[in-house]
C-alpha atoms as an extended CHARMM CRD file, in Angstrom:
* protein
*
       233  EXT
         1         1  SER       CA              0.0000000000        0.0000000000        0.0000000000  PROA      1               0.0000000000
         2         2  ILE       CA              1.1910000000        3.5370000000       -0.7250000000  PROA      2               0.0000000000
         3         3  SER       CA              0.3100000000        5.0720000000        2.6610000000  PROA      3               0.0000000000
         4         4  GLU       CA             -1.0290000000        4.2350000000        6.1060000000  PROA      4               0.0000000000
         5         5  THR       CA             -4.3430000000        5.6300000000        4.8780000000  PROA      5               0.0000000000
         6         6  ILE       CA             -4.5240000000        2.9280000000        2.2100000000  PROA      6               0.0000000000
         7         7  ARG       CA             -3.1960000000        0.2970000000        4.5900000000  PROA      7               0.0000000000
         8         8  ASP       CA             -6.1370000000        1.0220000000        6.9110000000  PROA      8               0.0000000000
         9         9  ARG       CA             -8.5570000000        0.9140000000        3.9800000000  PROA      9               0.0000000000
        10        10  ILE       CA             -7.2480000000       -2.4930000000        2.8810000000  PROA      10              0.0000000000
        11        11  THR       CA             -7.6880000000       -3.7990000000        6.4210000000  PROA      11              0.0000000000
        12        12  ARG       CA            -11.2630000000       -2.5130000000        6.6280000000  PROA      12              0.0000000000
        13        13  CYS       CA            -12.2870000000       -3.7970000000        3.2010000000  PROA      13              0.0000000000
        14        14  TYR       CA            -10.4020000000       -7.0760000000        2.9630000000  PROA      14              0.0000000000
        15        15  GLY       CA             -9.3940000000       -7.9460000000        6.5220000000  PROA      15              0.0000000000
        16        16  ARG       CA             -5.7440000000       -8.1450000000        5.4680000000  PROA      16              0.0000000000
        17        17  ASP       CA             -2.6230000000       -6.3030000000        6.5400000000  PROA      17              0.0000000000
        18        18  SER       CA             -0.1830000000       -4.7830000000        4.0450000000  PROA      18              0.0000000000
        19        19  ARG       CA              3.2220000000       -3.2040000000        3.9720000000  PROA      19              0.0000000000
        20        20  VAL       CA              3.4990000000        0.5050000000        3.2620000000  PROA      20              0.0000000000
        21        21  ILE       CA              5.9120000000        1.4590000000        0.4810000000  PROA      21              0.0000000000
        22        22  THR       CA              5.3390000000        5.0690000000       -0.4490000000  PROA      22              0.0000000000
        23        23  PRO       CA              5.6500000000        6.1890000000       -4.0870000000  PROA      23              0.0000000000
        24        24  PRO       CA              8.9250000000        7.7120000000       -5.2580000000  PROA      24              0.0000000000
        25        25  VAL       CA              9.2780000000       11.4810000000       -5.6290000000  PROA      25              0.0000000000
        26        26  ASN       CA             11.9510000000       12.9830000000       -7.8650000000  PROA      26              0.0000000000
        27        27  VAL       CA             13.7620000000       15.0230000000       -5.2210000000  PROA      27              0.0000000000
        28        28  GLU       CA             16.7940000000       15.3070000000       -7.4930000000  PROA      28              0.0000000000
        29        29  PHE       CA             14.7860000000       17.3980000000       -9.9350000000  PROA      29              0.0000000000
        30        30  TYR       CA             12.7150000000       19.2030000000       -7.3040000000  PROA      30              0.0000000000
        31        31  HSD       CA             15.2840000000       21.0300000000       -5.2080000000  PROA      31              0.0000000000
        32        32  PRO       CA             15.4570000000       24.5180000000       -3.6240000000  PROA      32              0.0000000000
        33        33  ARG       CA             16.9140000000       27.6290000000       -5.1530000000  PROA      33              0.0000000000
        34        34  PRO       CA             19.5530000000       29.6090000000       -3.1850000000  PROA      34              0.0000000000
        35        35  ALA       CA             18.4570000000       30.3080000000        0.3880000000  PROA      35              0.0000000000
        36        36  ASP       CA             19.1230000000       34.0450000000        0.1570000000  PROA      36              0.0000000000
        37        37  VAL       CA             16.4300000000       34.5540000000       -2.5030000000  PROA      37              0.0000000000
        38        38  PRO       CA             13.2320000000       35.6750000000       -0.7410000000  PROA      38              0.0000000000
        39        39  ARG       CA              9.8770000000       34.0560000000       -1.3770000000  PROA      39              0.0000000000
        40        40  GLU       CA              7.0950000000       35.9940000000       -3.0610000000  PROA      40              0.0000000000
        41        41  ASP       CA              3.6530000000       36.8160000000       -1.7130000000  PROA      41              0.0000000000
        42        42  PHE       CA              1.4370000000       34.3780000000       -3.6720000000  PROA      42              0.0000000000
        43        43  TYR       CA             -0.0610000000       31.0940000000       -2.5660000000  PROA      43              0.0000000000
        44        44  LEU       CA              0.1130000000       28.2020000000       -5.0160000000  PROA      44              0.0000000000
        45        45  VAL       CA             -2.0900000000       25.3160000000       -6.1120000000  PROA      45              0.0000000000
        46        46  VAL       CA             -0.8190000000       22.5950000000       -8.4840000000  PROA      46              0.0000000000
        47        47  SER       CA             -3.5870000000       20.2060000000       -9.3990000000  PROA      47              0.0000000000
        48        48  ALA       CA             -5.9360000000       18.7850000000      -11.9710000000  PROA      48              0.0000000000
        49        49  LEU       CA             -9.0690000000       20.9450000000      -11.7420000000  PROA      49              0.0000000000
        50        50  VAL       CA            -11.6030000000       18.2480000000      -10.9470000000  PROA      50              0.0000000000
        51        51  PRO       CA            -14.2250000000       18.2110000000       -8.1480000000  PROA      51              0.0000000000
        52        52  TYR       CA            -12.6110000000       15.7840000000       -5.6980000000  PROA      52              0.0000000000
        53        53  LYS       CA             -9.4500000000       17.9090000000       -5.5060000000  PROA      53              0.0000000000
        54        54  LYS       CA            -11.4890000000       20.6000000000       -3.6520000000  PROA      54              0.0000000000
        55        55  ILE       CA             -9.6100000000       23.4480000000       -5.3110000000  PROA      55              0.0000000000
        56        56  GLU       CA            -12.5850000000       25.7300000000       -4.6340000000  PROA      56              0.0000000000
        57        57  HSD       CA            -11.5820000000       25.6950000000       -0.9580000000  PROA      57              0.0000000000
        58        58  ALA       CA             -8.2210000000       27.2670000000       -1.8200000000  PROA      58              0.0000000000
        59        59  VAL       CA             -9.8760000000       29.7440000000       -4.2080000000  PROA      59              0.0000000000
        60        60  GLN       CA            -12.5040000000       30.7670000000       -1.6610000000  PROA      60              0.0000000000
        61        61  ALA       CA            -10.0500000000       30.9570000000        1.2320000000  PROA      61              0.0000000000
        62        62  CYS       CA             -7.6490000000       33.2370000000       -0.6400000000  PROA      62              0.0000000000
        63        63  ALA       CA            -10.5090000000       35.3880000000       -1.9470000000  PROA      63              0.0000000000
        64        64  SER       CA            -11.9050000000       35.8630000000        1.5620000000  PROA      64              0.0000000000
        65        65  LEU       CA             -8.4720000000       36.8430000000        2.8920000000  PROA      65              0.0000000000
        66        66  GLY       CA             -7.5250000000       39.0070000000       -0.0790000000  PROA      66              0.0000000000
        67        67  ARG       CA             -4.4400000000       36.8850000000       -0.8110000000  PROA      67              0.0000000000
        68        68  ARG       CA             -2.8390000000       36.2990000000       -4.1880000000  PROA      68              0.0000000000
        69        69  LEU       CA             -3.3270000000       32.7980000000       -5.5630000000  PROA      69              0.0000000000
        70        70  VAL       CA             -1.6860000000       31.1280000000       -8.5610000000  PROA      70              0.0000000000
        71        71  VAL       CA             -3.3330000000       27.9580000000       -9.8870000000  PROA      71              0.0000000000
        72        72  ILE       CA             -1.3960000000       25.6070000000      -12.1530000000  PROA      72              0.0000000000
        73        73  GLY       CA             -3.4950000000       22.9100000000      -13.7570000000  PROA      73              0.0000000000
        74        74  GLU       CA             -6.3340000000       22.2880000000      -16.1450000000  PROA      74              0.0000000000
        75        75  GLY       CA             -9.6560000000       20.4850000000      -16.0200000000  PROA      75              0.0000000000
        76        76  PRO       CA            -13.4330000000       20.7470000000      -16.2700000000  PROA      76              0.0000000000
        77        77  GLU       CA            -13.6830000000       22.8570000000      -13.0990000000  PROA      77              0.0000000000
        78        78  ARG       CA            -11.5750000000       25.7140000000      -14.4470000000  PROA      78              0.0000000000
        79        79  ALA       CA            -14.3730000000       27.9790000000      -15.7100000000  PROA      79              0.0000000000
        80        80  ARG       CA            -16.3620000000       27.6360000000      -12.4910000000  PROA      80              0.0000000000
        81        81  LEU       CA            -13.3140000000       28.2800000000      -10.3290000000  PROA      81              0.0000000000
        82        82  GLU       CA            -12.3020000000       31.3430000000      -12.3130000000  PROA      82              0.0000000000
        83        83  ALA       CA            -15.8240000000       32.7220000000      -11.9100000000  PROA      83              0.0000000000
        84        84  ILE       CA            -15.6010000000       32.6330000000       -8.1030000000  PROA      84              0.0000000000
        85        85  ALA       CA            -11.9160000000       33.4650000000       -7.7190000000  PROA      85              0.0000000000
        86        86  GLY       CA            -11.8530000000       37.2460000000       -7.7610000000  PROA      86              0.0000000000
        87        87  ASP       CA             -9.1660000000       39.4860000000       -9.1880000000  PROA      87              0.0000000000
        88        88  LYS       CA             -6.2820000000       38.2230000000       -7.0320000000  PROA      88              0.0000000000
        89        89  ALA       CA             -6.2490000000       34.7440000000       -8.5560000000  PROA      89              0.0000000000
        90        90  THR       CA             -4.3300000000       33.7550000000      -11.6850000000  PROA      90              0.0000000000
        91        91  PHE       CA             -5.0070000000       30.5300000000      -13.5950000000  PROA      91              0.0000000000
        92        92  LEU       CA             -2.0320000000       29.4270000000      -15.6840000000  PROA      92              0.0000000000
        93        93  GLY       CA             -3.2750000000       26.1320000000      -17.1170000000  PROA      93              0.0000000000
        94        94  TRP       CA             -0.8050000000       23.2980000000      -17.5750000000  PROA      94              0.0000000000
        95        95  LYS       CA              2.8570000000       24.1850000000      -17.1850000000  PROA      95              0.0000000000
        96        96  SER       CA              6.0920000000       22.2990000000      -17.7050000000  PROA      96              0.0000000000
        97        97  ASP       CA              7.8660000000       20.5220000000      -14.8710000000  PROA      97              0.0000000000
        98        98  GLU       CA             10.4830000000       23.2760000000      -14.8950000000  PROA      98              0.0000000000
        99        99  GLU       CA              7.8400000000       25.9960000000      -14.5410000000  PROA      99              0.0000000000
       100       100  ILE       CA              6.1260000000       24.1060000000      -11.7310000000  PROA      100             0.0000000000
       101       101  ARG       CA              9.4520000000       23.7570000000       -9.9350000000  PROA      101             0.0000000000
       102       102  ASP       CA             10.0310000000       27.4910000000      -10.3310000000  PROA      102             0.0000000000
       103       103  HSD       CA              6.6740000000       28.2510000000       -8.7190000000  PROA      103             0.0000000000
       104       104  TYR       CA              7.3580000000       25.8420000000       -5.8400000000  PROA      104             0.0000000000
       105       105  ARG       CA             10.5770000000       27.7550000000       -5.1970000000  PROA      105             0.0000000000
       106       106  ARG       CA              8.9280000000       31.1830000000       -5.2510000000  PROA      106             0.0000000000
       107       107  CYS       CA              5.5070000000       30.7130000000       -3.6350000000  PROA      107             0.0000000000
       108       108  ARG       CA              4.6270000000       31.8540000000       -0.1480000000  PROA      108             0.0000000000
       109       109  ALA       CA              3.1990000000       28.3800000000        0.4600000000  PROA      109             0.0000000000
       110       110  LEU       CA              1.5780000000       25.5100000000       -1.3950000000  PROA      110             0.0000000000
       111       111  LEU       CA             -2.1020000000       24.9330000000       -0.5980000000  PROA      111             0.0000000000
       112       112  PHE       CA             -3.3110000000       21.3320000000       -0.7810000000  PROA      112             0.0000000000
       113       113  PRO       CA             -7.0370000000       21.1480000000        0.0530000000  PROA      113             0.0000000000
       114       114  GLY       CA             -7.8890000000       17.6690000000       -1.2610000000  PROA      114             0.0000000000
       115       115  GLU       CA             -7.7810000000       14.2670000000        0.4080000000  PROA      115             0.0000000000
       116       116  GLU       CA             -5.4160000000       11.9820000000       -1.5060000000  PROA      116             0.0000000000
       117       117  ASP       CA             -4.2240000000        8.4150000000       -1.1000000000  PROA      117             0.0000000000
       118       118  PHE       CA             -0.6580000000        9.7370000000       -0.9160000000  PROA      118             0.0000000000
       119       119  GLY       CA             -0.2200000000       13.1470000000       -2.5590000000  PROA      119             0.0000000000
       120       120  ILE       CA              3.0320000000       13.6870000000       -4.4510000000  PROA      120             0.0000000000
       121       121  VAL       CA              2.5940000000       17.4460000000       -4.9670000000  PROA      121             0.0000000000
       122       122  PRO       CA              3.1640000000       18.4180000000       -1.2920000000  PROA      122             0.0000000000
       123       123  VAL       CA              6.3610000000       16.3420000000       -1.2170000000  PROA      123             0.0000000000
       124       124  GLU       CA              7.6030000000       17.9880000000       -4.4090000000  PROA      124             0.0000000000
       125       125  ALA       CA              6.9540000000       21.3930000000       -2.8310000000  PROA      125             0.0000000000
       126       126  MET       CA              8.7750000000       20.4200000000        0.3680000000  PROA      126             0.0000000000
       127       127  ALA       CA             11.7050000000       19.1970000000       -1.7230000000  PROA      127             0.0000000000
       128       128  CYS       CA             11.8900000000       22.7280000000       -3.1400000000  PROA      128             0.0000000000
       129       129  GLY       CA             11.8720000000       24.2300000000        0.3630000000  PROA      129             0.0000000000
       130       130  ALA       CA              8.2800000000       25.4900000000        0.1640000000  PROA      130             0.0000000000
       131       131  PRO       CA              5.9070000000       25.5830000000        3.1210000000  PROA      131             0.0000000000
       132       132  VAL       CA              2.7870000000       23.4490000000        2.7200000000  PROA      132             0.0000000000
       133       133  ILE       CA             -0.6730000000       24.0500000000        4.1690000000  PROA      133             0.0000000000
       134       134  ALA       CA             -2.6430000000       20.8550000000        3.6120000000  PROA      134             0.0000000000
       135       135  LEU       CA             -5.8520000000       19.2110000000        4.6790000000  PROA      135             0.0000000000
       136       136  GLY       CA             -4.9330000000       16.8850000000        7.5220000000  PROA      136             0.0000000000
       137       137  ARG       CA             -6.4870000000       13.8120000000        5.9510000000  PROA      137             0.0000000000
       138       138  GLY       CA             -5.1710000000       11.1150000000        3.6740000000  PROA      138             0.0000000000
       139       139  GLY       CA             -1.5500000000       10.8900000000        2.6600000000  PROA      139             0.0000000000
       140       140  ALA       CA             -0.7160000000       14.5490000000        3.3350000000  PROA      140             0.0000000000
       141       141  ALA       CA             -1.4060000000       14.0050000000        7.0320000000  PROA      141             0.0000000000
       142       142  GLU       CA              1.4620000000       11.4900000000        6.9540000000  PROA      142             0.0000000000
       143       143  THR       CA              3.9710000000       13.5540000000        4.9560000000  PROA      143             0.0000000000
       144       144  VAL       CA              3.4600000000       17.1870000000        6.0140000000  PROA      144             0.0000000000
       145       145  ASP       CA              4.8600000000       17.8790000000        9.4810000000  PROA      145             0.0000000000
       146       146  ALA       CA              5.4530000000       21.0500000000       11.4920000000  PROA      146             0.0000000000
       147       147  SER       CA              8.8540000000       21.6220000000        9.9060000000  PROA      147             0.0000000000
       148       148  ALA       CA              7.2960000000       21.8730000000        6.4430000000  PROA      148             0.0000000000
       149       149  GLY       CA              4.1550000000       23.8320000000        7.2750000000  PROA      149             0.0000000000
       150       150  ARG       CA              0.9210000000       22.6910000000        8.8310000000  PROA      150             0.0000000000
       151       151  THR       CA             -2.2840000000       20.7500000000        8.3400000000  PROA      151             0.0000000000
       152       152  TYR       CA             -5.8240000000       21.9230000000        9.0250000000  PROA      152             0.0000000000
       153       153  PRO       CA             -8.6920000000       19.7920000000       10.3280000000  PROA      153             0.0000000000
       154       154  GLU       CA            -11.8420000000       20.2770000000        8.2500000000  PROA      154             0.0000000000
       155       155  PRO       CA            -12.3500000000       20.0360000000        4.4700000000  PROA      155             0.0000000000
       156       156  THR       CA            -13.8280000000       23.5320000000        4.1720000000  PROA      156             0.0000000000
       157       157  ALA       CA            -12.7210000000       26.8990000000        2.8290000000  PROA      157             0.0000000000
       158       158  GLU       CA            -13.2270000000       28.3880000000        6.2890000000  PROA      158             0.0000000000
       159       159  SER       CA            -10.9100000000       25.8960000000        7.9560000000  PROA      159             0.0000000000
       160       160  LEU       CA             -8.2300000000       26.5180000000        5.3350000000  PROA      160             0.0000000000
       161       161  ALA       CA             -8.6160000000       30.2990000000        5.6260000000  PROA      161             0.0000000000
       162       162  GLU       CA             -8.2440000000       30.1140000000        9.4100000000  PROA      162             0.0000000000
       163       163  SER       CA             -5.1140000000       27.9840000000        9.0310000000  PROA      163             0.0000000000
       164       164  ILE       CA             -3.6030000000       30.5110000000        6.6240000000  PROA      164             0.0000000000
       165       165  ARG       CA             -4.5290000000       33.3970000000        8.9120000000  PROA      165             0.0000000000
       166       166  SER       CA             -3.0830000000       31.8080000000       12.0480000000  PROA      166             0.0000000000
       167       167  TRP       CA              0.0640000000       30.6510000000       10.2090000000  PROA      167             0.0000000000
       168       168  GLU       CA              0.7000000000       34.1740000000        8.9840000000  PROA      168             0.0000000000
       169       169  ALA       CA              0.0350000000       35.6070000000       12.4550000000  PROA      169             0.0000000000
       170       170  LEU       CA              2.8030000000       33.3790000000       13.8230000000  PROA      170             0.0000000000
       171       171  GLY       CA              5.2290000000       34.7250000000       11.2420000000  PROA      171             0.0000000000
       172       172  ALA       CA              4.7020000000       31.9330000000        8.6590000000  PROA      172             0.0000000000
       173       173  PRO       CA              7.0020000000       29.4670000000       10.4570000000  PROA      173             0.0000000000
       174       174  HSD       CA              8.6610000000       26.6670000000        8.5560000000  PROA      174             0.0000000000
       175       175  ASP       CA             12.1250000000       25.1860000000        8.2040000000  PROA      175             0.0000000000
       176       176  PRO       CA             13.0250000000       24.6600000000        4.5170000000  PROA      176             0.0000000000
       177       177  VAL       CA             16.0240000000       22.5110000000        5.4040000000  PROA      177             0.0000000000
       178       178  GLN       CA             13.9710000000       20.1420000000        7.5330000000  PROA      178             0.0000000000
       179       179  GLY       CA             11.2100000000       20.1520000000        4.9310000000  PROA      179             0.0000000000
       180       180  ARG       CA             13.7550000000       19.1370000000        2.3130000000  PROA      180             0.0000000000
       181       181  ARG       CA             15.0470000000       16.3420000000        4.5490000000  PROA      181             0.0000000000
       182       182  ARG       CA             11.4930000000       15.1360000000        5.0350000000  PROA      182             0.0000000000
       183       183  ALA       CA             10.9640000000       15.0450000000        1.2710000000  PROA      183             0.0000000000
       184       184  GLU       CA             14.1710000000       13.0480000000        0.7980000000  PROA      184             0.0000000000
       185       185  GLU       CA             12.5810000000       10.2180000000        2.7840000000  PROA      185             0.0000000000
       186       186  PHE       CA             10.4480000000        9.5950000000       -0.3310000000  PROA      186             0.0000000000
       187       187  SER       CA             13.2510000000        9.6390000000       -2.9100000000  PROA      187             0.0000000000
       188       188  LEU       CA             13.5920000000        7.1110000000       -5.7270000000  PROA      188             0.0000000000
       189       189  PRO       CA             16.5980000000        5.3280000000       -4.1330000000  PROA      189             0.0000000000
       190       190  VAL       CA             14.6280000000        4.8820000000       -0.8920000000  PROA      190             0.0000000000
       191       191  TYR       CA             11.6510000000        3.5130000000       -2.8150000000  PROA      191             0.0000000000
       192       192  ARG       CA             13.8470000000        1.1200000000       -4.8010000000  PROA      192             0.0000000000
       193       193  GLU       CA             15.5390000000       -0.1960000000       -1.6650000000  PROA      193             0.0000000000
       194       194  ARG       CA             12.2270000000       -0.8160000000        0.1010000000  PROA      194             0.0000000000
       195       195  MET       CA             10.6770000000       -2.5330000000       -2.8990000000  PROA      195             0.0000000000
       196       196  ILE       CA             13.6630000000       -4.8030000000       -3.5730000000  PROA      196             0.0000000000
       197       197  ARG       CA             13.8890000000       -5.7420000000        0.1080000000  PROA      197             0.0000000000
       198       198  MET       CA             10.2080000000       -6.7060000000        0.1340000000  PROA      198             0.0000000000
       199       199  LEU       CA             10.5330000000       -8.8010000000       -3.0460000000  PROA      199             0.0000000000
       200       200  ALA       CA             13.5850000000      -10.5530000000       -1.6430000000  PROA      200             0.0000000000
       201       201  GLU       CA             11.7110000000      -11.3780000000        1.5660000000  PROA      201             0.0000000000
       202       202  VAL       CA              8.8030000000      -12.7810000000       -0.4410000000  PROA      202             0.0000000000
       203       203  ALA       CA             11.1760000000      -14.9330000000       -2.4940000000  PROA      203             0.0000000000
       204       204  LEU       CA             12.8930000000      -16.2430000000        0.6320000000  PROA      204             0.0000000000
       205       205  ALA       CA              9.5750000000      -16.9350000000        2.3600000000  PROA      205             0.0000000000
       206       206  LYS       CA              8.4780000000      -19.0400000000       -0.6000000000  PROA      206             0.0000000000
       207       207  GLY       CA             11.6500000000      -21.1230000000       -0.4140000000  PROA      207             0.0000000000
       208       208  HSD       CA             13.3530000000      -19.6400000000       -3.4340000000  PROA      208             0.0000000000
       209       209  ALA       CA             16.4650000000      -18.3790000000       -1.7170000000  PROA      209             0.0000000000
       210       210  ALA       CA             18.5540000000      -19.0650000000       -4.7950000000  PROA      210             0.0000000000
       211       211  ASP       CA             16.2180000000      -16.9470000000       -6.8540000000  PROA      211             0.0000000000
       212       212  ALA       CA             16.0460000000      -14.0540000000       -4.4020000000  PROA      212             0.0000000000
       213       213  VAL       CA             15.8050000000      -10.6870000000       -6.0770000000  PROA      213             0.0000000000
       214       214  PRO       CA             19.2630000000       -9.3800000000       -7.0430000000  PROA      214             0.0000000000
       215       215  PRO       CA             20.4470000000       -5.8300000000       -6.4290000000  PROA      215             0.0000000000
       216       216  ALA       CA             18.9130000000       -3.2060000000       -8.6980000000  PROA      216             0.0000000000
       217       217  PRO       CA             20.8410000000       -2.7240000000      -11.9260000000  PROA      217             0.0000000000
       218       218  HSD       CA             22.3610000000        0.6410000000      -12.6560000000  PROA      218             0.0000000000
       219       219  VAL       CA             19.8690000000        1.9510000000      -15.1700000000  PROA      219             0.0000000000
       220       220  LYS       CA             18.9600000000        5.4520000000      -16.1300000000  PROA      220             0.0000000000
       221       221  VAL       CA             15.4530000000        6.3160000000      -14.9070000000  PROA      221             0.0000000000
       222       222  GLU       CA             13.6790000000        8.6610000000      -17.2830000000  PROA      222             0.0000000000
       223       223  ARG       CA             11.5690000000       11.2880000000      -15.5810000000  PROA      223             0.0000000000
       224       224  ALA       CA              8.0660000000       11.2510000000      -16.9810000000  PROA      224             0.0000000000
       225       225  SER       CA              6.8920000000       14.6050000000      -18.2290000000  PROA      225             0.0000000000
       226       226  ARG       CA              4.0660000000       16.0390000000      -16.1900000000  PROA      226             0.0000000000
       227       227  THR       CA              2.2360000000       16.7060000000      -19.4360000000  PROA      227             0.0000000000
       228       228  ASP       CA              1.9660000000       12.9280000000      -19.7790000000  PROA      228             0.0000000000
       229       229  ALA       CA              0.5900000000       12.4540000000      -16.2710000000  PROA      229             0.0000000000
       230       230  ASN       CA             -1.3800000000       15.5820000000      -15.4900000000  PROA      230             0.0000000000
       231       231  GLN       CA             -4.4640000000       13.7220000000      -14.4020000000  PROA      231             0.0000000000
       232       232  SER       CA             -2.4870000000       12.0650000000      -11.6040000000  PROA      232             0.0000000000
       233       233  LEU       CA             -1.7330000000       15.3830000000       -9.9100000000  PROA      233             0.0000000000
């Protein structure tokens, strides 16, 4: 399973336990810019614009607080979201991985209002040193800690707005170095090691010690373009 959230779901539905191996995040590509470059004053959303992502909560929260919001992503919800966003929101549509990384590096914080099985976007943002304000449900509740930002309790625009307001009142605390270290726990080498160890244990348990999984070969891993996987955001 890809998170404790999914592990619990498997137990409830099938009465079986599972091992958690979180998905890999490309923390080599997503990395911070120089620490002496200040962040800008906009909040950021990176997401497919579909109903279950709850992007309207971020749009409504920023509109109610008068905060700038930049939305990267495309989908059937775009027209409706633009209609309720107000003049401080900017919708950019789909952008390249490089442009997304640039926005992670510059934003005041990433907003993540949806409940996901894991949620790769918050980890990408943390890898770039960005604060994250996320709904405290699903995978984000397991990846976003106090060093990287904060989580909020209820899936509503009001709860998100209050979290933004209180975070700002405290001086927008976060530690980009610790956030980066947290993101590195989900790197591709970590994923590969966990997966190979599990496969080797399965092979040994089945009595195939001679056929246990060998070490991973040194192969070049091509990074999939986000334009090929936008719907998975």
